[in-house]
XYZ file of C-alpha atoms in Angstrom:
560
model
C 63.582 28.431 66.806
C 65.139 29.609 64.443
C 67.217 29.937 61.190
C 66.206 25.805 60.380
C 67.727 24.044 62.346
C 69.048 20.314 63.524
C 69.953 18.076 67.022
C 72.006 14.859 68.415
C 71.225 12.110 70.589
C 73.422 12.047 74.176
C 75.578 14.717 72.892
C 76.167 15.925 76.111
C 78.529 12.915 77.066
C 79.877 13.203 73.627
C 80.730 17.027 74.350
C 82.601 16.325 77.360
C 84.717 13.788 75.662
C 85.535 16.333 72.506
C 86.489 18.778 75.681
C 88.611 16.770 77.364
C 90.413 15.311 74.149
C 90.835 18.919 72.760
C 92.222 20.443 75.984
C 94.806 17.535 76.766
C 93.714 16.954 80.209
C 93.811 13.995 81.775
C 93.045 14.729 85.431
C 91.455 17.883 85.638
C 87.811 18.193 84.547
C 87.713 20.676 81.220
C 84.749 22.513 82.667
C 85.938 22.884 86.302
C 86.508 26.676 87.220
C 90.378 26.814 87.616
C 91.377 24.421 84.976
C 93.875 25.838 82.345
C 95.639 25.392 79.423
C 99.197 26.035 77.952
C 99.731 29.682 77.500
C 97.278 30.697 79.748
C 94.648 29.302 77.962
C 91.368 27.920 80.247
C 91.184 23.941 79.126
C 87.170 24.742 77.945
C 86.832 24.537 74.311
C 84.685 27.416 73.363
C 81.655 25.749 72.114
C 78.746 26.742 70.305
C 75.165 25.390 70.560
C 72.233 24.633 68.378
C 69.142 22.371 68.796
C 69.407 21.367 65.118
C 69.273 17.570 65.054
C 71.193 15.265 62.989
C 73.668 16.595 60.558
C 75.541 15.336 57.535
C 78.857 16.216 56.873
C 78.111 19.246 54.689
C 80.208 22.676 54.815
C 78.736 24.095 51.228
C 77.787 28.177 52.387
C 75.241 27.379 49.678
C 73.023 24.735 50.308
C 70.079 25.878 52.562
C 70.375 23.028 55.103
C 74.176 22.170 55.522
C 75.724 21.484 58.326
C 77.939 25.165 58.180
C 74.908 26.984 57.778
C 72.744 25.618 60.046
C 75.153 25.349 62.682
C 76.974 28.794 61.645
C 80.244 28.021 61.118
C 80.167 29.229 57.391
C 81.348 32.957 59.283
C 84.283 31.118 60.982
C 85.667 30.142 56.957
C 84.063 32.589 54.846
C 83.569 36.165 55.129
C 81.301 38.966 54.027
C 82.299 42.114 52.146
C 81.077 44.514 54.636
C 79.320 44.012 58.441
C 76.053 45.698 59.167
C 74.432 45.755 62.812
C 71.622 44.373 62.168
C 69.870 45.155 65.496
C 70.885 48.711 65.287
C 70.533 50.113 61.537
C 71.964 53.228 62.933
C 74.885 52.572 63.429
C 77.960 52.360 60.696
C 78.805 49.169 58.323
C 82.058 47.932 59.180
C 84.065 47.735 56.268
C 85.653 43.569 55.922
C 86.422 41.822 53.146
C 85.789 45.184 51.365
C 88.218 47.719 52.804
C 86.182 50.082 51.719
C 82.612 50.624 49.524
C 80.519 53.754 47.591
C 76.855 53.623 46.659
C 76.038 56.392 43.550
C 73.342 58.507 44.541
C 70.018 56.440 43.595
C 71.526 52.997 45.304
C 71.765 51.327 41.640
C 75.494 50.745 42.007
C 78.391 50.290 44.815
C 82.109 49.729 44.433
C 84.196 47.993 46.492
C 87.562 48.288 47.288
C 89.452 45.274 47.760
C 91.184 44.836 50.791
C 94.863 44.086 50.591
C 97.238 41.308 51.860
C 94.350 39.022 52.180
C 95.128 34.885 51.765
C 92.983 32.108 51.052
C 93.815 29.434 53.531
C 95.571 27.476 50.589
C 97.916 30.165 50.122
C 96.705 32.075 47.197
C 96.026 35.895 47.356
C 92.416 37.360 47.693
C 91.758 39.645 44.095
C 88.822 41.405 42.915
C 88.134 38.858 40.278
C 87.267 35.958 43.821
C 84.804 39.128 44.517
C 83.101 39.287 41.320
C 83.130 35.552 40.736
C 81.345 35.209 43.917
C 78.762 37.784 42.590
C 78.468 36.766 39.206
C 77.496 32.946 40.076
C 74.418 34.199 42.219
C 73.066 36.814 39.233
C 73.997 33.198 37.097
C 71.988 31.232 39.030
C 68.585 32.228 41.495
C 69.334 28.834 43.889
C 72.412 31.244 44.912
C 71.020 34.207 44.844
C 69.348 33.562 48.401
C 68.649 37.382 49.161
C 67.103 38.059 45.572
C 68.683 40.741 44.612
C 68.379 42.114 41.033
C 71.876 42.023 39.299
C 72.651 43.772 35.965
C 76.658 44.245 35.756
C 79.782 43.296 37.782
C 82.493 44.381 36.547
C 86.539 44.873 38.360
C 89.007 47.417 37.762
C 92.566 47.091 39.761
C 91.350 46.153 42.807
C 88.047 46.980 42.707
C 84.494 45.348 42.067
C 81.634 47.819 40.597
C 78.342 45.873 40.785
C 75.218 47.706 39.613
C 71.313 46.548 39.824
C 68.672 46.649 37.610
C 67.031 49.178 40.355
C 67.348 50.735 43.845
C 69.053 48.556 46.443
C 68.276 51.338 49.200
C 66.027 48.812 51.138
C 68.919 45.944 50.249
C 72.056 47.428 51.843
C 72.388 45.151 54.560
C 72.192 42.353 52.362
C 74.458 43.426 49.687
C 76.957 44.255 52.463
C 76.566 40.789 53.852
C 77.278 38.777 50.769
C 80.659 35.890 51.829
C 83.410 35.086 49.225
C 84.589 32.137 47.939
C 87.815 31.293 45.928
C 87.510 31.655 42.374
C 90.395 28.798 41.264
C 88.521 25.810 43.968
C 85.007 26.819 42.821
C 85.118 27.632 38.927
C 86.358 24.363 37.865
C 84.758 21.882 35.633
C 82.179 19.199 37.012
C 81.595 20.753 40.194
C 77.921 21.816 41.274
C 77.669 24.734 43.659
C 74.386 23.498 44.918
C 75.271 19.781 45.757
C 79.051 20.221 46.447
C 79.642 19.156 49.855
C 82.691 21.381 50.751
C 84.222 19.013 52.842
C 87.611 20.791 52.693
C 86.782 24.557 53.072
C 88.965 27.017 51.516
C 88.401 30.705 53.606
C 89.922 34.158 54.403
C 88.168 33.505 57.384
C 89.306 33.471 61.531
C 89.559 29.746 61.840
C 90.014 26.460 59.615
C 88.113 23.284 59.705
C 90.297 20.763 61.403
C 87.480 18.052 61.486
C 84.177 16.982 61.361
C 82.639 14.516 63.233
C 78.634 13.707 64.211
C 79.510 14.432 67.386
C 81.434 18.022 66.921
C 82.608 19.974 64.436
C 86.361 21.539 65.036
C 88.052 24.197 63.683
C 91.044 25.943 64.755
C 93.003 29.598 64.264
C 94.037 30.438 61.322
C 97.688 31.316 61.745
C 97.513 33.775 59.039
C 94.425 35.560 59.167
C 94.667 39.019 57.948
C 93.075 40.620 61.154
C 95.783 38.596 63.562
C 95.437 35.451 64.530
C 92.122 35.008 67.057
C 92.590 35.034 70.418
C 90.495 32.058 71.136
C 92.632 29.259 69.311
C 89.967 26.020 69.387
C 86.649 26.318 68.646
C 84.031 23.091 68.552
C 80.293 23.604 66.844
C 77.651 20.950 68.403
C 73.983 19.951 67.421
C 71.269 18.831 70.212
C 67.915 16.560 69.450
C 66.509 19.597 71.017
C 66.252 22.683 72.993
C 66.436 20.598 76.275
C 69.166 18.760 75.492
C 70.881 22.289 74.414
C 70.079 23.605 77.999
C 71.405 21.246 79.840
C 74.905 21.865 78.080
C 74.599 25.664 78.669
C 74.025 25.096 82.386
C 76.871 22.198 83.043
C 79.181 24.728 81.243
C 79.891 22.391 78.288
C 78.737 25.110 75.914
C 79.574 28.949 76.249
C 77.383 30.030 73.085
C 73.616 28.765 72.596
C 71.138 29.014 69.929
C 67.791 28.344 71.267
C 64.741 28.411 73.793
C 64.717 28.341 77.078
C 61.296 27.932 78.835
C 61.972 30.316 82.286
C 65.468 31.281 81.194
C 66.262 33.403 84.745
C 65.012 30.162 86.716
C 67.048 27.303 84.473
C 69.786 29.055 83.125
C 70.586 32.943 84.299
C 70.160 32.108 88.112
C 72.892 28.824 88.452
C 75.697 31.161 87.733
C 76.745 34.736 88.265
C 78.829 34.485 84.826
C 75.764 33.573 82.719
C 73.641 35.554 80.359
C 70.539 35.240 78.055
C 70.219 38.566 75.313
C 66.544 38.716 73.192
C 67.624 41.544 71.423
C 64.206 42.393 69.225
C 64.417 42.152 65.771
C 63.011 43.663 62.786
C 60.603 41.033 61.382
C 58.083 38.871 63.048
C 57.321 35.210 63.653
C 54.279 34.140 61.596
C 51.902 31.348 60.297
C 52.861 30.983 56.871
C 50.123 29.831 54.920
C 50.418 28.215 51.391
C 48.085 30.130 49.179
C 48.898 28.152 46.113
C 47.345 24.464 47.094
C 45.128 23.341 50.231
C 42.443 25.074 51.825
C 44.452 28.502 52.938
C 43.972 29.323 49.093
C 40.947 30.438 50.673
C 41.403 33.983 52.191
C 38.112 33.533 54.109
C 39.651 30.979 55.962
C 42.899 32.556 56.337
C 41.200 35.607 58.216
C 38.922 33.032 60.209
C 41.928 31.215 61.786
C 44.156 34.977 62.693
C 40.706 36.004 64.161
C 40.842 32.913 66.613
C 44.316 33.013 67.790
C 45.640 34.347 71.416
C 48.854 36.029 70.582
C 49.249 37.490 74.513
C 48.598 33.406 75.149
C 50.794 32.347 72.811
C 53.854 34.776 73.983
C 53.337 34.054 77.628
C 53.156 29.918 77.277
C 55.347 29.625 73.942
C 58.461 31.946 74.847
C 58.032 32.500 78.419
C 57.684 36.291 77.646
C 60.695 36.798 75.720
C 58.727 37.067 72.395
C 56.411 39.792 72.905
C 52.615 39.676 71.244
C 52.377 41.720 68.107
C 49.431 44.168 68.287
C 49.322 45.936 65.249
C 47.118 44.223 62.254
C 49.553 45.438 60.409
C 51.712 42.814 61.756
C 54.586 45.377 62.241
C 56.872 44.984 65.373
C 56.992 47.778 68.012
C 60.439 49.079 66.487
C 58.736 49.747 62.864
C 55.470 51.164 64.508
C 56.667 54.526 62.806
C 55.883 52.945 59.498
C 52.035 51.911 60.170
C 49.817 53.790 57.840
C 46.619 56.018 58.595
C 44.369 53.500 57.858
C 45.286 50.815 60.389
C 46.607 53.535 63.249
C 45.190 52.429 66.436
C 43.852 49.071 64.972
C 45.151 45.972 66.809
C 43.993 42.155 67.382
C 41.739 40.507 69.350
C 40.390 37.417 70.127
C 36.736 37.241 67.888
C 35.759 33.478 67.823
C 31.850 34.696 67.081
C 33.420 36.721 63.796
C 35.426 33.981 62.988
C 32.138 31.963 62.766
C 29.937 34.543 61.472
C 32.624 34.992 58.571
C 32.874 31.492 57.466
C 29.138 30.903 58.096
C 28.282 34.050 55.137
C 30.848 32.432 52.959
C 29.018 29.448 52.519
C 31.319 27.236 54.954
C 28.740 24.492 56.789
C 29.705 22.367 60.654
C 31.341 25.631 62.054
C 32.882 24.729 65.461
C 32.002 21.036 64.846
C 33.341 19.280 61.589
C 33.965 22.368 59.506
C 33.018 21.771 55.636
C 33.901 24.063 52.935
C 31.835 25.877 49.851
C 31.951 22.969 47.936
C 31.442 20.365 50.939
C 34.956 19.101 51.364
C 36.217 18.393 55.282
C 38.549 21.073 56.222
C 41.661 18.906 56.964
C 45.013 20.499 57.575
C 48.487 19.795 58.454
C 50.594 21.946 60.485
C 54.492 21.666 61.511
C 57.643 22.725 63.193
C 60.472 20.637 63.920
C 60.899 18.523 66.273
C 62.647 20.053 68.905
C 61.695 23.585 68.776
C 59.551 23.480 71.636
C 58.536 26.991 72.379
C 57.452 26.844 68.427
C 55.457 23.233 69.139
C 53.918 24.549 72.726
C 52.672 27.600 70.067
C 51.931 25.634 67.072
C 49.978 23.262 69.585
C 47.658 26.376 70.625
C 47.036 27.444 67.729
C 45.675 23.837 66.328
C 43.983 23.514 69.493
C 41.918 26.511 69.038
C 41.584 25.698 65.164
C 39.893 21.952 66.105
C 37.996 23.555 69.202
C 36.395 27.103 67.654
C 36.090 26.459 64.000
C 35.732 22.610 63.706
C 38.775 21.910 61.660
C 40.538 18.529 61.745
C 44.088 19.911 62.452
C 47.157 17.181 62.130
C 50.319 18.822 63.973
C 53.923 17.095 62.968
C 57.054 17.630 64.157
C 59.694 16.362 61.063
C 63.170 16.198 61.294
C 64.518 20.237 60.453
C 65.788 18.914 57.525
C 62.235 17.498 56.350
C 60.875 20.684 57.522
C 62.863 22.797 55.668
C 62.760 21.138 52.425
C 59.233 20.990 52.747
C 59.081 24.808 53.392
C 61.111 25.839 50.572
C 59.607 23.330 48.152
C 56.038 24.922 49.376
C 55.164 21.578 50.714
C 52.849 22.369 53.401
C 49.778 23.934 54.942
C 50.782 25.805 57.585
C 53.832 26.334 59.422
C 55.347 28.485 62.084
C 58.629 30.606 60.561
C 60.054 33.768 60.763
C 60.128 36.656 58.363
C 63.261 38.957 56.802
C 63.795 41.864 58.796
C 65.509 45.415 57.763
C 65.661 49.268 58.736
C 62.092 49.433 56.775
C 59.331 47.130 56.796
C 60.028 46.820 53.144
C 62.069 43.018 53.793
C 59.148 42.048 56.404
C 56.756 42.444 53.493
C 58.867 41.167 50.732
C 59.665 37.852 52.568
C 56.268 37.271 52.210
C 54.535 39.037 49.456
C 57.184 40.341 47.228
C 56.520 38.278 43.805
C 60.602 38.158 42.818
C 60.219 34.886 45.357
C 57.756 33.360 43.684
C 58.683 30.050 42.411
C 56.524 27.010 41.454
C 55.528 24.639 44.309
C 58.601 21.951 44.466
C 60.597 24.275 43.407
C 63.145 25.867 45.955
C 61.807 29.039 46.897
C 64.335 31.601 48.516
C 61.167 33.564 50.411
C 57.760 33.707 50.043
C 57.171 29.686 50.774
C 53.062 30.210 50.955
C 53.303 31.140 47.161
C 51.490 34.093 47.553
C 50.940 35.993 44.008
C 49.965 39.215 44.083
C 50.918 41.552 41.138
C 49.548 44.401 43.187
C 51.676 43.505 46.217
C 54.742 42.728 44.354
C 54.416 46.484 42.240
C 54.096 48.437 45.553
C 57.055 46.528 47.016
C 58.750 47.564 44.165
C 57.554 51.174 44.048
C 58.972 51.815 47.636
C 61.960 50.294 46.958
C 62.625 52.719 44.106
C 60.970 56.128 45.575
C 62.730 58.593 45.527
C 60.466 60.821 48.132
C 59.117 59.633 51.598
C 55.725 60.854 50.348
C 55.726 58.181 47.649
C 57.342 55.490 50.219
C 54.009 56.509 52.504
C 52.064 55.911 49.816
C 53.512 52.526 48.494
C 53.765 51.494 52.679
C 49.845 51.898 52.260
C 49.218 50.198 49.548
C 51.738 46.906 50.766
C 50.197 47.101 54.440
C 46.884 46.715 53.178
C 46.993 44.287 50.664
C 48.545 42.363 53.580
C 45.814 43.259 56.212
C 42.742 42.308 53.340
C 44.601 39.368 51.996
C 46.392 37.481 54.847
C 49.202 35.814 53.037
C 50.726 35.001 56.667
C 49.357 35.329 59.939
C 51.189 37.718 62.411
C 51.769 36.250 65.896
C 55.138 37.272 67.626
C 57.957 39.926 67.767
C 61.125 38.345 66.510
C 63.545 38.240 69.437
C 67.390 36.630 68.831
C 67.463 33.506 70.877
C 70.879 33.786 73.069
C 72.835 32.912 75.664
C 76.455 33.060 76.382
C 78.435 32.438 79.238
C 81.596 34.694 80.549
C 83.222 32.220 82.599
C 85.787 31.518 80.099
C 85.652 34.204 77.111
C 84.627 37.356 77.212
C 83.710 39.882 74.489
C 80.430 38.735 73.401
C 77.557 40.973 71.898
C 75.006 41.865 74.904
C 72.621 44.414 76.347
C 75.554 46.538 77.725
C 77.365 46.283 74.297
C 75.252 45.785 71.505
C 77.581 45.682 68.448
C 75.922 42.399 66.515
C 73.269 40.456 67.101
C 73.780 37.464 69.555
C 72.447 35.162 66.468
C 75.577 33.008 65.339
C 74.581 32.198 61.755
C 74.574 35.970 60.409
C 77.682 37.505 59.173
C 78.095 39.409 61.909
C 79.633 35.889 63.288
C 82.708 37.094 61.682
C 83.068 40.270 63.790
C 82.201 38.809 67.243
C 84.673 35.653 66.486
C 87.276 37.985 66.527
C 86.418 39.828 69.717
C 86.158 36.805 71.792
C 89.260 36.806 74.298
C 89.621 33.892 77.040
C 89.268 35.164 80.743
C 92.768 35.523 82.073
């Protein structure tokens, strides 16, 4: 579940309490249906949801596993340049930060326009030279430069940045678009670390301002002089659950009006106790896979990569794991319905099943020995894995569960499933620490970013070394020059052609295993604030830690 994520032990008590001391009741219960505020105001803090665990006291927008990107509130302080729908490529960027932007022709270059009579919550003005700063230090350094993009120049002019790339960025533009800036004069001083700085005092352009932060919630507030008018909804309050229990329980009490997570039988549990409640899966563009480290362990073996995707249930796995909401990918390809378009000749028509005899069969002619018993490789090592998702996540533990099942039961591997803290997990992922584990891919108009997440060898980093994609380590100068051949074509015959060449390498190779559509998890509640992304207004996604945040944290109106 999903971007990694952290929880808290009897938070719902604590949420109550951080209600009831926000809205300054004393009597009146801040989650009973006719309590209200000053001004009009209902008493509810607007509260947002996550089953991410314990936190630390970390606002950096840079480090992978802080506290404001985990939970999401980075898109309450900072904001990005430009806001793409990232559910629905078709329809126009929204123009933010950047009051207005121009590709050239071939995608190499865009210029933005600065907007005006922008203010850092400290006072100081917005310029062009905060923009370019905030580019330059991620073409400085790769641990920034989290969607890999290939700088050459940024350069300003008045109020204008120009940044060009070393080649196309057509597959890129929602990530280029999304990219948040920071304040040149708090950042570019001497001593501090933009990895390790905790940001405990946020400086934004952004909707609201951190007023605290505390295990228990994390408070911010309007800001008074927000460029876009001060925000309708003047407290907000950011919690973190052990779990996606725990998380449920405050969706259905009322205590939180924005969630983050799973919910096993969603209509029954949450949808169904109240006529003002709703649960969106809007389907993505990427998938949920096994990711597989092909670097160390005994997945460098592609033999027993295909061996364990032969074995696996993925109608089984979407009915018990998500209750439905994740639908079964088909395609070997691994491509979602929405990119089925994109599937070349060779694999039209071609789609997974269940083949534990093949499975066998294929490890048996590779020289493997104890099939469905006590599996032994080539060289007469025990097949011994370990497999994890966080604690927590349980429709990715009920799946992770089936799958080692079905590895110890049909191939006769010893299979050791964990469930770390999200922060273990995480590091662990991005230092390629692992054997197998359940995450998501990168998603886009194309199934160029599904790929690249996983194949694309601009990733590829050394095991223990922070890897922004690509965790399973999988190096492929084949893949990696088709990636970059589609990226760059100029023709859709030569995209066709690269598509091809990328889908099979992936088919014959198995870097990752394909198992599930990649729904947003969310649910929302319009007893108190209306406005929110849904099926009957789809203008973001519902998920809470993409920039999109931005846009739908300044739609959000209380109910009068």
């Amino acid at each position: 579940m999903k971007p990694i994520t952290k929880g808290l032990a009897g938070v719902a008590a604590l949420v109550v309490a951080a209600s009831l001391a926000l809205s300054g009741c004393s009597s009146n219960s801040p989650n009973s249906p006719g309590a209200s505020g000053s001004g009009g105001q209902p008493s509810v803090v607007l509260s947002f949801g996550k089953p991410d665990g314990q936190l630390a006291n970390n606002s950096s927008p840079f480090a992978p596993t802080s506290a404001a990107k985990d939970l999401g509130y980075l898109y309450a302080i900072y904001e990005p340049l430009v806001i793409a729908n990232t559910i629905d490529p078709t329809q126009a960027p929204i123009p933010w930060l950047a009051s207005a932007y121009k590709w050239n022709t071939d995608y190499t270059s865009i210029t933005f326009t600065v907007r005006d009579n922008v203010k850092w919550t400290d006072g100081q003005p917005l310029t062009a030279d905060d923009v370019a700063y905030s580019i330059q230090i991620r073409k400085d350094n790769q641990a920034l430069n989290g969607e890999a993009l290939p700088y050459k120049d940024i350069t300003t002019s008045g109020n204008t940045v120009t940044v060009t790339f070393t080649d196309s960025q057509y597959v890129n533009t929602s990530k280029v678009y999304g990219l948040f800036v920071i304040p040149k004069h708090i950042w570019d001083v001497p001593g501090k670390d933009l990895m390790t700085d905790l940001n405990q005092n946020p400086v934004g352009t952004g909707p609201y301002i951190l007023k605290s932060w505390t295990q228990q919630a994390v408070i911010l507030t309007a800001n008074p002089n927000y460029w876009g008018g001060v925000p309708a909804v003047q407290t907000i309050q950011y919690q973190s659950f052990n779990d996606n229990t725990a998380l449920t329980n405050a969706l259905v009490a009322g205590q939180v009006q924005w969630g983050w997570g799973y919910i096993a039988n969603y209509k029954t549990v949450f949808t169904d106790k109240d006529p003002a409640y709703r649960s969106w899966f809007p389907s993505g563009l990427g998938m949920d896979a096994m990711w597989l480290n092909c670097a160390k362990g005994p997945f460098t073996d592609v033999t027993l990569r295909k061996a364990v995707s032969m074995i696996i249930d993925r109608q089984v796995l979407s009915t018990s794991g998500s209750t439905g909401a994740a639908a079964p990918l088909t395609s070997v390809t691994g491509l979602p319905e929405s990119l089925k378009s994109y599937i070349s000749s060779d694999y039209q028509g071609q789609t997974f099943s269940v083949d534990v005899d093949g499975a066998k069969a294929l490890l048996t002619q590779a020289g493997y020995t104890g099939v469905g018993t006590a599996l032994t490789d080539p060289k007469g090592n025990k097949v011994s894995v370990t497999i994890s998702v966080p604690a927590g996540w349980n429709d990715y533990q009920a799946e992770l569960q089936l799958i080692g099942d079905a590895m110890k039961k049909d191939l006769g591997m010893e299979v050791n499933v964990q469930n770390p803290t999200a922060d273990t997990w995480g590091d662990n992922v991005n230092n390629g620490n692992f054997d197998a584990v359940l995450h998501w891919t990168d998603g886009g108009p194309t199934p160029f970013n599904l790929y690249s997440s996983i194949m694309n060898g601009s990733y590829l980093v050394p095991i223990g070394q922070q890897a922004n994609y690509n965790y399973g380590r999988f190096d492929s100068k084949d893949a990696t020059a088709a990636l970059q051949t589609y990226a760059n074509a100029s023709s859709d015959a030569d995209r066709t052609a690269a598509m091809a060449t990328i889908e099979k390498i992936f088919v014959e190779q198995v870097p990752a295993i394909p198992l599930l559509e990649r729904p947003s998890w969310g649910q929302y509640s319009e007893k108190y604030y209306t406005g929110w992304p849904g099926p009957d207004n789809p203008y973001a996604d519902i998920n809470m830690t993409l920039p999109s945040a931005t846009l739908v944290l300044t739609k959000l109106k209380p109910v009068s």
